[in-house]
Coordinates of C-alpha atoms in Angstrom, one line a residue:
Chain A
M223 CA -29.1 -29.6 -9.7
S224 CA -31.1 -32.9 -9.7
D225 CA -33.6 -33.8 -12.3
R226 CA -36.3 -33.9 -9.7
N227 CA -35.6 -30.3 -8.6
S228 CA -35.4 -29.1 -12.2
E229 CA -38.8 -30.4 -12.9
N230 CA -40.2 -28.8 -9.9
T231 CA -38.9 -25.3 -10.6
G232 CA -38.1 -25.1 -14.3
L233 CA -35.0 -23.2 -13.3
S234 CA -32.5 -25.4 -15.2
R235 CA -31.2 -23.5 -18.2
K236 CA -32.3 -26.0 -20.8
E237 CA -35.8 -26.2 -19.4
W238 CA -36.6 -22.5 -19.6
P239 CA -39.7 -22.4 -21.8
L240 CA -40.3 -20.0 -24.6
Y241 CA -42.9 -17.3 -24.5
E242 CA -44.3 -15.2 -27.4
V243 CA -44.4 -11.5 -26.7
F244 CA -47.2 -9.2 -27.8
V245 CA -47.0 -5.4 -27.2
R246 CA -49.8 -2.8 -27.5
S247 CA -47.9 0.3 -28.7
R248 CA -50.7 2.6 -27.6
N249 CA -54.3 2.6 -26.5
G250 CA -56.7 2.0 -29.3
L251 CA -54.4 -0.4 -31.1
S252 CA -54.3 -4.1 -30.7
H253 CA -51.4 -6.1 -29.2
K254 CA -48.9 -7.0 -31.9
H255 CA -46.5 -9.9 -31.9
V256 CA -42.9 -8.5 -31.5
G257 CA -40.8 -11.6 -30.7
S258 CA -40.2 -14.1 -28.0
V259 CA -38.3 -14.6 -24.7
H260 CA -37.1 -17.5 -22.6
A261 CA -38.2 -17.4 -18.9
P262 CA -38.6 -19.8 -16.0
D263 CA -42.2 -18.8 -15.5
P264 CA -44.9 -16.4 -16.7
E265 CA -44.1 -13.6 -14.2
M266 CA -40.4 -13.6 -15.2
A267 CA -41.5 -13.8 -18.9
L268 CA -43.3 -10.6 -18.4
I269 CA -40.3 -8.9 -16.8
N270 CA -38.0 -10.2 -19.5
A271 CA -40.3 -9.1 -22.2
R272 CA -40.4 -5.6 -20.7
D273 CA -36.6 -5.4 -20.8
A274 CA -36.2 -6.9 -24.2
Y275 CA -39.0 -5.2 -26.1
T276 CA -40.2 -2.0 -24.5
R277 CA -36.9 -0.3 -23.6
R278 CA -37.5 2.6 -26.0
G279 CA -41.0 3.4 -25.0
E280 CA -42.6 1.0 -27.5
G281 CA -45.5 -0.1 -25.3
V282 CA -48.3 0.6 -22.9
S283 CA -49.3 -3.1 -22.4
I284 CA -47.6 -6.5 -22.8
W285 CA -49.0 -10.0 -23.2
V286 CA -46.8 -13.1 -22.9
V287 CA -48.1 -16.4 -24.1
P288 CA -46.4 -19.8 -23.8
S289 CA -45.2 -20.6 -27.3
A290 CA -46.4 -24.1 -26.8
A291 CA -50.0 -22.8 -26.5
I292 CA -49.9 -21.4 -30.0
V293 CA -51.8 -23.4 -32.6
A294 CA -50.2 -22.7 -36.0
S295 CA -51.3 -23.3 -39.5
D296 CA -49.3 -25.9 -41.5
P297 CA -47.3 -24.5 -44.4
A298 CA -48.5 -27.4 -46.4
D299 CA -52.0 -26.0 -46.2
K300 CA -50.9 -22.8 -47.8
E301 CA -52.7 -23.4 -51.1
S302 CA -56.0 -24.4 -49.7
F303 CA -55.9 -21.8 -46.9
F304 CA -54.8 -18.7 -48.7
E305 CA -54.7 -18.9 -52.4
P306 CA -58.4 -18.9 -53.2
L307 CA -58.7 -15.5 -51.5
A308 CA -56.4 -13.8 -53.9
E309 CA -59.1 -14.2 -56.7
K310 CA -62.0 -12.8 -54.7
I311 CA -61.0 -9.2 -55.0
Y312 CA -64.5 -8.1 -54.1
R313 CA -63.6 -9.1 -50.5
H314 CA -60.7 -6.7 -50.5
P315 CA -61.3 -3.3 -49.0
T316 CA -59.8 -1.5 -52.0
F317 CA -62.9 0.1 -53.3
Y318 CA -63.2 2.7 -50.6
E319 CA -61.7 6.0 -50.2
I320 CA -60.3 6.2 -46.7
P321 CA -60.8 9.7 -45.2
E322 CA -57.6 11.3 -44.2
E323 CA -58.7 11.8 -40.6
V324 CA -59.0 8.0 -40.1
K325 CA -55.8 6.7 -38.7
N326 CA -54.6 3.2 -37.9
I327 CA -56.2 1.3 -40.8
Chain B
M95 CA -21.8 10.1 -20.7
N96 CA -22.3 11.9 -24.0
A97 CA -26.0 12.9 -24.0
T98 CA -27.1 16.1 -22.3
A99 CA -27.8 15.6 -18.6
P100 CA -30.9 17.1 -17.1
V101 CA -30.2 20.5 -15.6
S102 CA -31.9 22.1 -12.6
T103 CA -35.1 23.9 -13.4
S104 CA -35.0 26.5 -10.6
A105 CA -32.7 28.4 -8.4
P106 CA -31.1 26.5 -5.5
V107 CA -33.0 26.9 -2.2
V108 CA -29.8 26.9 0.0
S109 CA -26.5 28.8 0.3
G110 CA -23.3 28.8 2.4
P111 CA -22.6 25.7 4.5
D112 CA -26.0 24.3 3.7
R113 CA -25.2 24.4 0.1
D114 CA -21.9 22.6 0.7
A115 CA -23.7 19.9 2.6
L116 CA -26.2 19.5 -0.2
V117 CA -23.4 19.1 -2.7
Q118 CA -22.0 16.3 -0.6
Y119 CA -25.4 14.8 -0.2
L120 CA -26.0 14.8 -4.0
I121 CA -22.5 13.3 -4.6
R122 CA -23.0 10.4 -2.2
L123 CA -26.4 9.6 -3.8
G124 CA -24.7 9.7 -7.2
D125 CA -21.9 7.5 -5.9
D126 CA -24.3 4.8 -4.7
A127 CA -25.9 4.7 -8.1
L128 CA -22.6 4.8 -10.0
I129 CA -20.8 2.1 -8.2
L130 CA -23.9 -0.2 -8.1
S131 CA -24.3 0.4 -11.8
H132 CA -20.7 -0.5 -12.4
R133 CA -21.2 -3.8 -10.6
L134 CA -24.3 -4.6 -12.7
A135 CA -22.4 -3.6 -15.9
E136 CA -19.8 -6.2 -15.1
W137 CA -22.5 -8.8 -16.1
C138 CA -22.7 -7.4 -19.6
A139 CA -22.3 -10.3 -22.1
K140 CA -21.8 -12.6 -19.1
A141 CA -25.3 -12.9 -17.5
P142 CA -26.7 -16.4 -17.1
E143 CA -29.3 -15.8 -19.9
L144 CA -29.6 -13.3 -22.8
E145 CA -32.8 -12.0 -21.2
E146 CA -31.0 -11.3 -17.9
D147 CA -28.2 -9.7 -19.7
L148 CA -30.6 -7.1 -21.1
A149 CA -32.3 -6.7 -17.7
L150 CA -29.1 -6.1 -15.8
T151 CA -27.7 -3.6 -18.2
N152 CA -31.1 -1.8 -18.4
I153 CA -31.0 -1.4 -14.6
A154 CA -27.4 -0.3 -14.8
L155 CA -28.3 2.4 -17.3
D156 CA -31.2 3.6 -15.1
L157 CA -28.7 4.0 -12.4
V158 CA -26.2 5.9 -14.6
G159 CA -29.1 8.2 -15.4
Q160 CA -29.7 8.9 -11.7
T161 CA -25.9 9.4 -11.2
R162 CA -25.8 12.0 -14.0
S163 CA -28.7 14.0 -12.6
F164 CA -27.1 14.0 -9.1
Y165 CA -23.6 14.9 -10.3
T166 CA -24.8 17.5 -12.7
Y167 CA -26.8 19.3 -10.0
A168 CA -24.0 19.0 -7.5
G169 CA -21.6 20.5 -10.0
E170 CA -24.0 23.4 -10.7
L171 CA -24.5 24.1 -7.0
E172 CA -20.8 23.9 -6.2
G173 CA -20.1 26.5 -8.9
K174 CA -16.5 25.4 -9.5
G175 CA -17.2 24.3 -13.0
R176 CA -17.0 20.6 -12.3
T177 CA -19.0 18.5 -14.8
E178 CA -20.7 15.2 -14.2
D179 CA -17.7 13.5 -15.9
D180 CA -15.2 15.3 -13.6
I181 CA -17.1 14.1 -10.6
A182 CA -17.5 10.6 -11.9
F183 CA -14.0 9.9 -13.2
L184 CA -11.5 12.3 -11.6
R185 CA -11.8 11.8 -7.9
E186 CA -9.6 9.7 -5.5
E187 CA -11.0 6.6 -3.7
R188 CA -11.4 8.5 -0.5
D189 CA -13.6 11.1 -2.2
Y190 CA -16.2 8.5 -3.2
R191 CA -19.0 8.3 -0.5
N192 CA -21.1 5.3 -1.6
V193 CA -22.2 2.8 1.0
L194 CA -20.1 -0.4 1.2
L195 CA -23.0 -2.6 0.1
V196 CA -22.9 -1.4 -3.5
E197 CA -19.2 -2.1 -4.1
Q198 CA -19.4 -5.8 -2.9
P199 CA -18.4 -8.1 -5.7
N200 CA -20.8 -10.1 -7.9
E201 CA -19.4 -13.5 -6.8
D202 CA -22.4 -15.3 -8.4
F203 CA -25.9 -14.4 -9.7
A204 CA -27.3 -14.9 -6.2
H205 CA -25.0 -12.3 -4.7
A206 CA -25.8 -9.8 -7.4
M207 CA -29.5 -10.2 -6.9
A208 CA -29.3 -10.2 -3.1
R209 CA -27.2 -7.0 -3.2
Q210 CA -29.7 -5.4 -5.6
F211 CA -32.6 -6.5 -3.5
L212 CA -31.3 -5.3 -0.1
F213 CA -30.3 -1.9 -1.7
D214 CA -33.6 -1.4 -3.7
A215 CA -35.7 -2.3 -0.7
M216 CA -34.2 0.8 1.0
S217 CA -33.9 2.8 -2.2
L218 CA -37.7 2.7 -3.1
P219 CA -39.0 4.2 0.2
F220 CA -36.0 6.6 0.1
F221 CA -36.9 8.1 -3.3
E222 CA -40.6 8.1 -2.4
A223 CA -39.7 10.3 0.6
L224 CA -37.2 12.3 -1.4
S225 CA -39.9 13.1 -3.9
N226 CA -41.3 15.6 -1.4
S227 CA -37.9 17.4 -1.0
K228 CA -38.2 21.1 -0.6
D229 CA -35.5 21.4 -3.3
P230 CA -37.5 21.2 -6.6
T231 CA -34.5 19.7 -8.6
V232 CA -33.9 17.0 -6.0
A233 CA -37.6 16.2 -5.9
G234 CA -37.7 16.0 -9.7
I235 CA -34.8 13.6 -9.8
A236 CA -36.4 11.5 -7.1
Q237 CA -39.8 11.4 -8.8
K238 CA -38.2 10.0 -11.9
A239 CA -36.1 7.5 -9.9
V240 CA -39.1 6.1 -8.0
K241 CA -40.6 4.6 -11.1
E242 CA -37.3 3.0 -12.1
V243 CA -36.4 1.7 -8.7
R244 CA -39.9 0.2 -8.2
Y245 CA -39.1 -2.0 -11.2
H246 CA -35.6 -2.8 -10.1
L247 CA -36.9 -4.0 -6.7
R248 CA -39.6 -6.1 -8.4
H249 CA -37.0 -7.7 -10.7
A250 CA -34.5 -8.4 -7.8
A251 CA -37.2 -9.7 -5.4
E252 CA -38.5 -12.1 -8.0
W253 CA -35.0 -13.6 -8.3
V254 CA -34.5 -13.8 -4.6
I255 CA -37.8 -15.7 -4.3
R256 CA -37.0 -18.0 -7.3
L257 CA -33.5 -18.9 -6.2
G258 CA -34.4 -19.1 -2.5
D259 CA -37.4 -21.3 -3.2
G260 CA -35.7 -23.1 -6.1
T261 CA -33.3 -26.0 -6.1
E262 CA -31.1 -27.1 -3.2
E263 CA -28.1 -25.4 -4.7
S264 CA -29.9 -22.1 -5.6
H265 CA -31.3 -22.0 -2.1
R266 CA -27.9 -22.5 -0.5
R267 CA -26.3 -19.9 -2.7
M268 CA -29.0 -17.3 -2.1
Q269 CA -28.9 -17.9 1.7
A270 CA -25.1 -17.5 1.6
A271 CA -25.4 -14.3 -0.3
I272 CA -28.0 -12.8 2.1
D273 CA -25.9 -13.9 5.1
E274 CA -22.7 -12.4 3.6
L275 CA -24.2 -9.1 2.6
W276 CA -26.3 -8.6 5.8
P277 CA -23.5 -6.8 7.7
Y278 CA -23.5 -4.1 5.0
T279 CA -27.2 -3.2 5.5
G280 CA -26.7 -1.3 8.7
E281 CA -24.9 1.5 6.9
L282 CA -28.0 2.1 4.7
F283 CA -29.7 3.7 7.6
A284 CA -26.8 5.4 9.4
M285 CA -27.4 9.1 9.8
D286 CA -24.4 11.6 9.9
D287 CA -24.2 15.4 10.1
I288 CA -24.9 15.8 6.4
D289 CA -28.1 13.7 6.6
R290 CA -29.3 15.5 9.7
R291 CA -28.7 18.9 8.1
M292 CA -30.6 17.8 5.0
V293 CA -33.5 16.5 7.1
A294 CA -33.6 19.8 9.0
L295 CA -33.7 21.8 5.8
G296 CA -36.6 19.6 4.5
I297 CA -34.4 18.6 1.5
G298 CA -33.2 15.1 2.6
V299 CA -34.7 11.9 4.1
D300 CA -34.6 10.6 7.6
L301 CA -32.9 7.3 7.0
E302 CA -34.1 5.9 10.4
S303 CA -37.7 6.2 9.1
L304 CA -36.8 3.8 6.3
R305 CA -35.9 0.9 8.5
E306 CA -39.5 -0.2 9.1
P307 CA -40.6 -0.3 5.4
W308 CA -37.2 -1.9 4.4
S309 CA -37.6 -4.5 7.1
R310 CA -41.2 -5.3 6.0
T311 CA -40.2 -5.8 2.4
V312 CA -37.2 -7.9 3.4
D313 CA -39.3 -10.1 5.7
E314 CA -42.0 -10.6 3.1
V315 CA -39.6 -11.6 0.3
L316 CA -37.3 -13.7 2.4
S317 CA -40.3 -15.6 3.9
E318 CA -41.7 -16.3 0.4
A319 CA -38.2 -17.4 -0.7
T320 CA -38.0 -19.8 2.3
L321 CA -34.8 -18.0 3.4
T322 CA -33.8 -17.2 6.9
R323 CA -33.4 -13.5 7.9
P324 CA -29.9 -13.2 9.5
A325 CA -29.7 -11.8 13.0
D326 CA -28.5 -8.2 13.3
G327 CA -24.9 -8.4 14.5
W328 CA -22.0 -6.1 14.0
M329 CA -22.5 -3.9 11.0
Q330 CA -19.8 -2.7 8.6
S331 CA -19.5 1.0 7.9
G332 CA -17.1 3.5 6.4
G333 CA -18.2 4.1 2.9
R334 CA -20.0 7.4 3.8
S335 CA -16.7 8.8 5.1
G336 CA -14.6 7.5 2.2
R337 CA -13.2 4.3 3.9
H338 CA -13.9 1.6 1.4
S339 CA -13.5 -2.2 1.2
E340 CA -10.6 -3.7 -0.7
Y341 CA -12.7 -3.9 -3.9
M342 CA -13.2 -0.2 -4.4
G343 CA -9.7 0.4 -5.9
Y344 CA -10.2 -2.2 -8.6
I345 CA -13.6 -0.7 -9.5
L346 CA -12.2 2.8 -9.8
A347 CA -9.2 1.5 -11.8
E348 CA -11.5 0.1 -14.4
L349 CA -14.0 3.0 -14.2
Q350 CA -11.4 5.7 -14.5
Y351 CA -8.9 4.1 -16.8
M352 CA -9.9 5.9 -20.0
Q353 CA -10.0 9.4 -18.5
R354 CA -6.8 8.9 -16.6
A355 CA -4.9 7.4 -19.6
Y356 CA -6.4 9.9 -22.1
P357 CA -7.4 13.1 -20.2
N358 CA -10.4 14.9 -21.6
M359 CA -11.0 12.2 -24.1
K360 CA -14.5 12.1 -25.5
W361 CA -16.2 9.5 -27.7

């Protein structure tokens, strides 16, 4: 397998890119991150994700996203990003009674 | 096979020689699925990628499910007390009636995907037609199988396309696999007395009518894969009458070992 061909097809083992998998478990809920799969291209990523993550009837819809496309927060920013929120309890929805009939909150 | 297999939901629609033919028909459909499933299971823990390992064993398990439904119903109709396990594990090679295509060895990943693709391209229109069977149990099994096989075909076709239209080596291997397996595709559409009887009763499928949809799928995928469709030459046959290729004995030795060495063993 020449380098030129591998670049063209992405089929060489070490070049299979990673995809993040999101599954909607049922209508009305949002897609939730469940893990990741390797695949040569987006269509195969969808097929691999179906086999790896929805074998037991977990989903009604799958998204796959190239892991490289994810922009992640820097762990070093943890203090400035998240800690100030812990003190602003008035922003937390803990002052409401949630009626029993309301599911999925 | 430890879970409860689906049982028939209604009385059989046939009796006498028709019933015997239906039992044979069900067993050969189960045999196709069982032997193909065994070939796929041979990839377990050895597939080229973890993701493919899961995919191949998933497909193998779907096929085991189809096998169980066919064998269980065959055993019920036959009325001799044979269970799905008896039919799966305790017959001689000559009693297995699968097409020769499904017993062909894995060789490489290209062969496995080519075999799967050539079979599924027939299997999908077959089960679509069988969904209209006058036997409600057969129709039920087929309706469930259609959804599974539609996915199997998609998976296999994607790989035929990717390997065919991939690197020089993957193209060469996929073309070789298609060429080598091609002589086994004729048997997929060969009608015998059992098929004709099942068609006449409105229970089975006219295999000749599947040639056209099969051919269309094969042409579409091979052309996208930049592969050449082999010319139809001499076609292998014999599986439907119990005359198998040299590989079948080895498959059964592995498949039957446990029940032969420890009769009636359960786990």
